[in-house]
Structures are given as C-alpha cells and as structure tokens.
Short mmCIF file of N, CA and C in Angstrom, two decimals:
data_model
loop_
_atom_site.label_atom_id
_atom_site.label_comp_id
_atom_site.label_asym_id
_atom_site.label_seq_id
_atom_site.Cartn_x
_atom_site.Cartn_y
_atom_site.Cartn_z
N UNK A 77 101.29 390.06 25.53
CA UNK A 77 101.84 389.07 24.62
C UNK A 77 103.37 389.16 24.60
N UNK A 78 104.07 390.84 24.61
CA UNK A 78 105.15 390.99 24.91
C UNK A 78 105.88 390.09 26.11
N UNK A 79 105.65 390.36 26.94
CA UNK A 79 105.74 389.54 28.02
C UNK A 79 105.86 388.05 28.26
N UNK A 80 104.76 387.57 27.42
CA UNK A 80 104.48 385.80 27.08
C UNK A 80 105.86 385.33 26.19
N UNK A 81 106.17 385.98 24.94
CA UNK A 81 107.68 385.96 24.68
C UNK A 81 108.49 386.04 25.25
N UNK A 82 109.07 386.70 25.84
CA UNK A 82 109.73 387.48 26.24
C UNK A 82 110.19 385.80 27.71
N UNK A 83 108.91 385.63 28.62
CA UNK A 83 109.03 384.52 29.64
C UNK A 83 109.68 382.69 28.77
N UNK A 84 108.67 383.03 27.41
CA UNK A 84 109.09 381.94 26.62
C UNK A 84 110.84 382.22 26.66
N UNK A 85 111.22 383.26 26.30
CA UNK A 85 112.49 382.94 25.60
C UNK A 85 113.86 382.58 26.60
N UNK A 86 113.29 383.36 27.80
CA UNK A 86 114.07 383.08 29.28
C UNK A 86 114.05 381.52 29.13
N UNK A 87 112.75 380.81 29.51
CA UNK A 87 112.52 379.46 29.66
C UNK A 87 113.72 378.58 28.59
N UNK A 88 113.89 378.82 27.28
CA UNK A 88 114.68 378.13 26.20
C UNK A 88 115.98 378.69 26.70
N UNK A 89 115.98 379.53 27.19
CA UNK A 89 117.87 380.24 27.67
C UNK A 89 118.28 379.66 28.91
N UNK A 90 117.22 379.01 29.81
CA UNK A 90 117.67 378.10 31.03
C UNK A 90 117.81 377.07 30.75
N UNK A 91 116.90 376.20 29.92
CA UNK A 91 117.28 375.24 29.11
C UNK A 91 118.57 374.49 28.75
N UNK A 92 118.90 375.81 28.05
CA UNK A 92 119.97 375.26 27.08
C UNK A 92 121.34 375.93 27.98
N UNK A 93 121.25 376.58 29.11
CA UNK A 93 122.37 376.76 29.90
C UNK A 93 122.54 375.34 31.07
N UNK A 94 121.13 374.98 31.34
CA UNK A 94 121.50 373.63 32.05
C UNK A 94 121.94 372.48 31.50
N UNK A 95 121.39 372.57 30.23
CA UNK A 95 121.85 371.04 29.15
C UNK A 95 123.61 371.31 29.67
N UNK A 96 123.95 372.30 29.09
CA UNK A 96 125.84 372.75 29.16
C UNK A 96 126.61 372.34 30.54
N UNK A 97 125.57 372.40 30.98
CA UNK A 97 126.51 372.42 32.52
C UNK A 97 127.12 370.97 33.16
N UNK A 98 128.19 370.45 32.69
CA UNK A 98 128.63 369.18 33.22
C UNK A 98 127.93 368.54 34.78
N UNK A 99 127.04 367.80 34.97
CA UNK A 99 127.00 367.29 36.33
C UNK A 99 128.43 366.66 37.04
N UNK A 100 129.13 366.04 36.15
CA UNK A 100 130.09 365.07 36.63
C UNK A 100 131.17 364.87 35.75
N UNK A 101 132.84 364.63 36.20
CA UNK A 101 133.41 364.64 34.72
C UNK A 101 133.38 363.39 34.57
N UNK A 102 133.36 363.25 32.68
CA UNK A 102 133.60 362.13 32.24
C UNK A 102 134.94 361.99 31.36
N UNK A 103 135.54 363.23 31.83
CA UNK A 103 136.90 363.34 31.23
C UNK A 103 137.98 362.76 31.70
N UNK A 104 137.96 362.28 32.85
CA UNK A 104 139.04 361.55 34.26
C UNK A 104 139.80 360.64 33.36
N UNK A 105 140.97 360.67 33.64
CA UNK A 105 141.87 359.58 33.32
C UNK A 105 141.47 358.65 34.47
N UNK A 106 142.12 357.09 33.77
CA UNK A 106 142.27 355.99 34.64
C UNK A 106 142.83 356.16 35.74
N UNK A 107 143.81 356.69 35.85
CA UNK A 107 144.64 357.22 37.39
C UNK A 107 143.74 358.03 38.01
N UNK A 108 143.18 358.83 37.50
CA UNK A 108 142.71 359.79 38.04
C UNK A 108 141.27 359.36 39.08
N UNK A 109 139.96 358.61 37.99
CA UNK A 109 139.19 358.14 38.75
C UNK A 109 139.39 356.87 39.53
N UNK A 110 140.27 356.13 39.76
CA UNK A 110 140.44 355.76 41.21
C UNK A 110 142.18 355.74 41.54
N UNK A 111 141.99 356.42 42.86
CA UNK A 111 143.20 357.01 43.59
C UNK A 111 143.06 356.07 44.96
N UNK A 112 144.79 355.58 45.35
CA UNK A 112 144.76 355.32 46.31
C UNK A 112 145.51 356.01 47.10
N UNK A 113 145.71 355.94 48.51
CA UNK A 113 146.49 356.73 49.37
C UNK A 113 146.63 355.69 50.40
N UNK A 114 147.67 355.81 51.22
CA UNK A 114 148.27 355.23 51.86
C UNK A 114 148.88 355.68 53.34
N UNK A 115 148.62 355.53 54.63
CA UNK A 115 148.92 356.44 55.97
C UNK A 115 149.39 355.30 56.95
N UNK A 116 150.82 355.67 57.37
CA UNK A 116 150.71 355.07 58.47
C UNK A 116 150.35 355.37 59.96
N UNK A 117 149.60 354.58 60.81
CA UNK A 117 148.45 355.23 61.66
C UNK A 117 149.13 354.70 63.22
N UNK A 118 150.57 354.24 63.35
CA UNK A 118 150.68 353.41 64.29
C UNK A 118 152.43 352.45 63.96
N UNK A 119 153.27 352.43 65.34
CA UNK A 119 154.31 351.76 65.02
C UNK A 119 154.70 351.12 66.81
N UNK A 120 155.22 349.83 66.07
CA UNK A 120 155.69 349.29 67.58
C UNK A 120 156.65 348.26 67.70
N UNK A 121 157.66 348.22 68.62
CA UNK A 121 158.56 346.84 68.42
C UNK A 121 157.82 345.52 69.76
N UNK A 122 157.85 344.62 68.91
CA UNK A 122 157.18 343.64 69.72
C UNK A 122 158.20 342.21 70.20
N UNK A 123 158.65 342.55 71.61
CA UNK A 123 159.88 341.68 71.90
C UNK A 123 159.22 339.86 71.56
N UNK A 124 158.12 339.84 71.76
CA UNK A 124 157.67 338.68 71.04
C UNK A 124 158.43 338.00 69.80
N UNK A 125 158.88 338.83 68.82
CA UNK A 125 158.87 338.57 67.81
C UNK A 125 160.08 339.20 67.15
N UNK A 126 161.32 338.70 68.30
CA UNK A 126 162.68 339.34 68.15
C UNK A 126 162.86 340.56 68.01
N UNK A 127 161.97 341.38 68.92
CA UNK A 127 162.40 342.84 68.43
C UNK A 127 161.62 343.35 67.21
N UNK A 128 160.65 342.71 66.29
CA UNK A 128 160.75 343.20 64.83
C UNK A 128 159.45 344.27 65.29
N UNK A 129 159.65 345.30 64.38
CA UNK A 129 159.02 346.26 64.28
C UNK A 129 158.07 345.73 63.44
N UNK A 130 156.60 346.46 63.83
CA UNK A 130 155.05 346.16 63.35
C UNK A 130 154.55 347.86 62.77
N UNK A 131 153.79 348.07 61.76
CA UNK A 131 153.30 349.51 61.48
C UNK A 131 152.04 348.54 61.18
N UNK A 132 151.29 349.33 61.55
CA UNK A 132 149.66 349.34 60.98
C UNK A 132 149.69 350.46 59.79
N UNK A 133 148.70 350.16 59.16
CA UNK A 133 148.84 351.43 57.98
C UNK A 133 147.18 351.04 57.67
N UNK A 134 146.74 352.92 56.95
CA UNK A 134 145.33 352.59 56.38
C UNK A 134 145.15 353.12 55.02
N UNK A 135 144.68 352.20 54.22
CA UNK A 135 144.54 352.02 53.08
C UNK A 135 143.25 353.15 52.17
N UNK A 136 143.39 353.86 51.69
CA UNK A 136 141.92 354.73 51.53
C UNK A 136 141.82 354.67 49.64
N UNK A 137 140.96 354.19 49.22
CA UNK A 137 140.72 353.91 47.85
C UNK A 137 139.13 355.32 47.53
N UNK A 138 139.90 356.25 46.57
CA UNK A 138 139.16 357.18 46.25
C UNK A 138 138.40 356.68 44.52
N UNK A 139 137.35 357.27 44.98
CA UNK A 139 136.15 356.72 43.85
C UNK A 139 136.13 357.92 43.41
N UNK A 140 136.41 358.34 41.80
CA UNK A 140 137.11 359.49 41.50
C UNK A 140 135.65 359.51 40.23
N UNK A 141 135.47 358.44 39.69
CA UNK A 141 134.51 358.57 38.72
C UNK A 141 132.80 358.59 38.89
N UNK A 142 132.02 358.32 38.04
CA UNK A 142 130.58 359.00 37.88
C UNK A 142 130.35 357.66 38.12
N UNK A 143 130.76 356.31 38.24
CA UNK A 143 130.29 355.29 38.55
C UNK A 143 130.57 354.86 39.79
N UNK A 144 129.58 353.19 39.86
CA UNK A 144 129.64 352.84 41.09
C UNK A 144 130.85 351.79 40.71
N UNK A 145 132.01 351.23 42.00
CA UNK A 145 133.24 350.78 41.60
C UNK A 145 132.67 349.20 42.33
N UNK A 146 132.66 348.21 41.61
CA UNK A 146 132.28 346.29 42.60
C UNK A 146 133.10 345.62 42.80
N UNK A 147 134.50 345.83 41.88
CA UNK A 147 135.54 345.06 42.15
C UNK A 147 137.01 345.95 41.82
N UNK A 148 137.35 346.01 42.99
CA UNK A 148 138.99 346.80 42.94
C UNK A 148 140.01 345.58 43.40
N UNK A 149 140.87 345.62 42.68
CA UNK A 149 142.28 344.48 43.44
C UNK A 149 143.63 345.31 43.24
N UNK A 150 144.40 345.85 44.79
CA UNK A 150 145.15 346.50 44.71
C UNK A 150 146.38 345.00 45.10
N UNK A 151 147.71 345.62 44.48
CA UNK A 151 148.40 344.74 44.86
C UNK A 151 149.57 345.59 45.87
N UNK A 152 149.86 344.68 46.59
CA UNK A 152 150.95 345.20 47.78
C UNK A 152 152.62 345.01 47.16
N UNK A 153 153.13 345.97 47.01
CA UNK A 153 154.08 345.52 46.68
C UNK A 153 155.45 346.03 48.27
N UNK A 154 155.88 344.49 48.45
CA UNK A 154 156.59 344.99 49.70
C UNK A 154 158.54 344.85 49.77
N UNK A 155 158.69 346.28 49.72
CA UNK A 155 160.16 346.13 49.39
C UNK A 155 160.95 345.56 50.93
N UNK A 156 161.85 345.23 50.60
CA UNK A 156 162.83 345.38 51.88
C UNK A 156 162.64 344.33 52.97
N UNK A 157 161.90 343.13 52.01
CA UNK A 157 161.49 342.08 53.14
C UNK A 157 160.22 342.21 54.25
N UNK A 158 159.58 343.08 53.70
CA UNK A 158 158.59 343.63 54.60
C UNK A 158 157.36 342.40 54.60
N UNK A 159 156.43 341.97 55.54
CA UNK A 159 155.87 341.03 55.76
C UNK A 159 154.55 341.32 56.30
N UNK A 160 153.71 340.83 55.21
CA UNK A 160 152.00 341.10 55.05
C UNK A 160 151.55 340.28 56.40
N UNK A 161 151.05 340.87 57.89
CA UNK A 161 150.59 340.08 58.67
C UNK A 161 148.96 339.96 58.11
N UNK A 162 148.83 338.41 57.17
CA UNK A 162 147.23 338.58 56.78
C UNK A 162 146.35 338.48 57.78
N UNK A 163 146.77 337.77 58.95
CA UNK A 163 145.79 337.86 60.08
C UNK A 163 145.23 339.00 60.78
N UNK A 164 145.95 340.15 59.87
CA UNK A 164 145.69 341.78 60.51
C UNK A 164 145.18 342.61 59.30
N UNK A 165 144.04 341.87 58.91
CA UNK A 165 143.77 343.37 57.85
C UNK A 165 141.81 343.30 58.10
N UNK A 166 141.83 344.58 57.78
CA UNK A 166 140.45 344.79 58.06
C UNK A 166 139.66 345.37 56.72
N UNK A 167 138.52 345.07 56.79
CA UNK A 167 137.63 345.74 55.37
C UNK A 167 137.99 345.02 53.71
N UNK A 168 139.23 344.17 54.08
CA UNK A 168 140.00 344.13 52.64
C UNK A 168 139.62 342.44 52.76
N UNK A 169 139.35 342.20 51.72
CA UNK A 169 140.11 340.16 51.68
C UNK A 169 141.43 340.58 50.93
N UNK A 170 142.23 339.20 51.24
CA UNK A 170 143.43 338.99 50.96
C UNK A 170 143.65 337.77 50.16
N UNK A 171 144.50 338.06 49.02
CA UNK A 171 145.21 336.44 48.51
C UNK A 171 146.68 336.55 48.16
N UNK A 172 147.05 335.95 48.19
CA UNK A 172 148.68 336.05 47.75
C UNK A 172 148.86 335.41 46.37
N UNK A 173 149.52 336.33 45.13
CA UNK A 173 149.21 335.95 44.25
C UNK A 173 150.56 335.55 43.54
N UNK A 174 150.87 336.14 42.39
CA UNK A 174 152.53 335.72 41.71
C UNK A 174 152.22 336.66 40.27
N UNK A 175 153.09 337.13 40.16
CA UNK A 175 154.43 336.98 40.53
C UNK A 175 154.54 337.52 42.11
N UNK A 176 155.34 337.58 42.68
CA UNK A 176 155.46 337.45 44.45
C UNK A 176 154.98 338.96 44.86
N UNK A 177 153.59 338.89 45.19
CA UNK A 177 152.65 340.12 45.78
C UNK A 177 151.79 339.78 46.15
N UNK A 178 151.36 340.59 47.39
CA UNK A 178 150.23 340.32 47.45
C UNK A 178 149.00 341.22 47.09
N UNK A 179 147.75 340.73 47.22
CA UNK A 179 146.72 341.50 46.52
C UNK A 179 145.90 341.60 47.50
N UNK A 180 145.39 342.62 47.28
CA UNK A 180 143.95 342.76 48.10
C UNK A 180 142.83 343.05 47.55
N UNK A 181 141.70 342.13 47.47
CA UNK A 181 140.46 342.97 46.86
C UNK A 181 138.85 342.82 48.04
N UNK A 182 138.18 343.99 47.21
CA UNK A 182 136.91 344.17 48.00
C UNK A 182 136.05 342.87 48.17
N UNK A 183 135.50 342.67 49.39
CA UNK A 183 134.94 341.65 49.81
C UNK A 183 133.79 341.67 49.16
N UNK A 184 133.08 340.15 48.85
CA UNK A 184 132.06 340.36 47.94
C UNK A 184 130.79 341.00 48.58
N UNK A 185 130.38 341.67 47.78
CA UNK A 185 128.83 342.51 48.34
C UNK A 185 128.88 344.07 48.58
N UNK A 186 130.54 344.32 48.86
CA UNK A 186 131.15 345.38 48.87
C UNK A 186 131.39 346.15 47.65
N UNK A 187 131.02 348.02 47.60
CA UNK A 187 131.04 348.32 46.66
C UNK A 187 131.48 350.28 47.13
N UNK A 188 131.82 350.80 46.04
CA UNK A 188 132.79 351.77 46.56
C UNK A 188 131.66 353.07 45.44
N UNK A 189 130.79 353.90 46.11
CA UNK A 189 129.99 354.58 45.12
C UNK A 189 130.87 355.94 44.82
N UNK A 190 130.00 356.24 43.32
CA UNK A 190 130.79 357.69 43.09
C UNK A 190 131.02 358.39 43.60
N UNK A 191 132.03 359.01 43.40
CA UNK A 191 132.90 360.50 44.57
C UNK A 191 132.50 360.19 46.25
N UNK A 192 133.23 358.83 46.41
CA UNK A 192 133.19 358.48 47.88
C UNK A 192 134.23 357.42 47.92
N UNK A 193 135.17 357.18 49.24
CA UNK A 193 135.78 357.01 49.69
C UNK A 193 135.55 355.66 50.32
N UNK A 194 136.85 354.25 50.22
CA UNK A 194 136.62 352.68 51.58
C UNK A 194 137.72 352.72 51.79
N UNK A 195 138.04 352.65 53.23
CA UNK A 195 139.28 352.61 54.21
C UNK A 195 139.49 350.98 54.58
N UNK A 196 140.77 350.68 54.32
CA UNK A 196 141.02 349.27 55.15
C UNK A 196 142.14 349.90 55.83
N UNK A 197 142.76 348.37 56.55
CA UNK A 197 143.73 348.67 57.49
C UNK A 197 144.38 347.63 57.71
N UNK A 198 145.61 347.53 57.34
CA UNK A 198 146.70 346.34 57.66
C UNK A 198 147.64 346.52 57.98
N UNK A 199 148.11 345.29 58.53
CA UNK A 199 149.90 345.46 59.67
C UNK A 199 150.95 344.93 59.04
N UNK A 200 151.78 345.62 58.79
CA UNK A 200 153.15 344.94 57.88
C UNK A 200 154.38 344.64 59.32
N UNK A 201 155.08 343.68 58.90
CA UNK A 201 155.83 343.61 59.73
C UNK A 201 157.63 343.42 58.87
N UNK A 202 158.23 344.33 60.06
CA UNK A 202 159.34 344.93 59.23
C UNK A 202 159.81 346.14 58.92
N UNK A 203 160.81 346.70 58.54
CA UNK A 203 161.30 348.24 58.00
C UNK A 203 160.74 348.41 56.52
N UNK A 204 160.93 349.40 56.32
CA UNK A 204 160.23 349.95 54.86
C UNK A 204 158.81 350.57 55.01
N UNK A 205 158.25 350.52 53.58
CA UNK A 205 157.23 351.67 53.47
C UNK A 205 156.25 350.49 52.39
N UNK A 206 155.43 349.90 52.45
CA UNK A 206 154.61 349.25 51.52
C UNK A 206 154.42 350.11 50.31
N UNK A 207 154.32 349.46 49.56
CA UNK A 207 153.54 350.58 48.30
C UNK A 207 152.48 349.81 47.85
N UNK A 208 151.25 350.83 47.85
CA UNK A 208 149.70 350.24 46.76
C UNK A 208 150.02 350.33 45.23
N UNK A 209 149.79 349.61 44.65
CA UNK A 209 149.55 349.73 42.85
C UNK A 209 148.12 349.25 42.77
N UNK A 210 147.57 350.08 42.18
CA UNK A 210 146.00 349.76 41.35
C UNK A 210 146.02 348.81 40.16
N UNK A 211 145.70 347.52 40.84
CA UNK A 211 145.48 346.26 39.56
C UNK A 211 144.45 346.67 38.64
N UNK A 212 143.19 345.71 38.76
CA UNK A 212 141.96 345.84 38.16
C UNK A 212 140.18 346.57 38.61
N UNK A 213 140.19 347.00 37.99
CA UNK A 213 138.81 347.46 38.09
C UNK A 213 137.46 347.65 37.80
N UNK A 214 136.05 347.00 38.37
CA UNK A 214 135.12 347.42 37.23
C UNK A 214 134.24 347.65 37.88
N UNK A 215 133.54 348.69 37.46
CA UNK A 215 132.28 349.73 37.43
C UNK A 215 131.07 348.39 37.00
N UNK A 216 129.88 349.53 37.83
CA UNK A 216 128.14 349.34 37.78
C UNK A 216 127.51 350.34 37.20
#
C-alpha cells in the first residue's frame, strides 16, 4: 500500500511539473515575434542600362511566435534613389503604395507557420542598401 502512495504521489509531482513547463513563449514582444533580415546574395553593372549597378537581395521573414502568420506587408523603404525592379521579385507580391514605398505582401494562400522561416528575393537597381520595415500583421 506503501508503495501504491508513494507511485500516486510521483504521478501528481509529474503532473504538476509538466503543467509549469512553458511549451512556447507567449511573452515575445511585437518586434520580437516577427523578425526580418535582409542579405545581399549578388551584384552586377549592366552596360544595358548605363552602367547602373543591379544587387539581388533575399528577404527572410522569421515567425518568432506560437502562431500561424496569413498576412505580413513589409514595406521597402529605398534611400538614395534606389529602384524596386518589380519584374524581379520572387515568393513576394508587390504594390506600390504612398506615402512613396513600396510594399510587399504574402501571396494569397501563403502562410508563414510557427518558429519557421519564408525567403523572397528581389533586385534593386542602384547604390545604397534597401531597408525592410514590418507594416502589418495577422495570425491564425
């Protein structure tokens, strides 16, 4: 009978050590659960096109939270005259919006699951360095 206690009380002490144990945080700041990053993967001058220098760059949007992510819209913000070739982007749709940026969001049907990673890839044309800003977002 000692014993029968004794297994009981283990059983209520695993219990209540698994209830405790966070699966996932739900503590994440907004920045935090979705992160973007930004690489350039590629550079070239194309006498086509007076000399102007082309970078490809790839876009990697981190899914930081316990949810699934359906709609992300990052906006491009491009200093220095730099020039969105939209005919060169991959994984992303594109719109050009205002005040003067452009945006990119996930194509419909497309969806970005918890603690996982969607890569696009677009060609700016011009000097400088694009920068991503995280517009809007919403979870499933």
């Amino acid at each position: 009978m000692k014993f029968l206690s004794s297994l009981l009380s283990l059983l209520v002490l695993i219990i209540v050590v698994t209830a405790k144990v966070p699966t996932h945080r739900n503590d994440l700041t907004a920045s935090e659960q979705v992160q973007l990053d930004l690489y350039p993967t590629g550079s070239w001058i194309d006498s086509k096109y007076d000399n102007q220098k082309f970078t490809q760059y790839e876009g990697v949007i981190h899914n930081n939270s316990p949810f699934t992510l359906t709609e992300v819209n990052i906006n491009i913000l491009n200093p220095n005259g730099l020039h969105l070739r939209d005919d060169t982007i991959w994984n992303m749709n594109w719109r050009n919006s205002y005040p003067p940026h452009n945006q990119f969001y996930l194509p419909p049907g497309e969806s970005i699951y918890q603690n996982n990673v969607y890569k696009f890839t677009f060609i700016v044309q011009g000097n400088g360095y694009p920068q991503l800003e995280l517009g809007s977002v919403k979870y499933s």
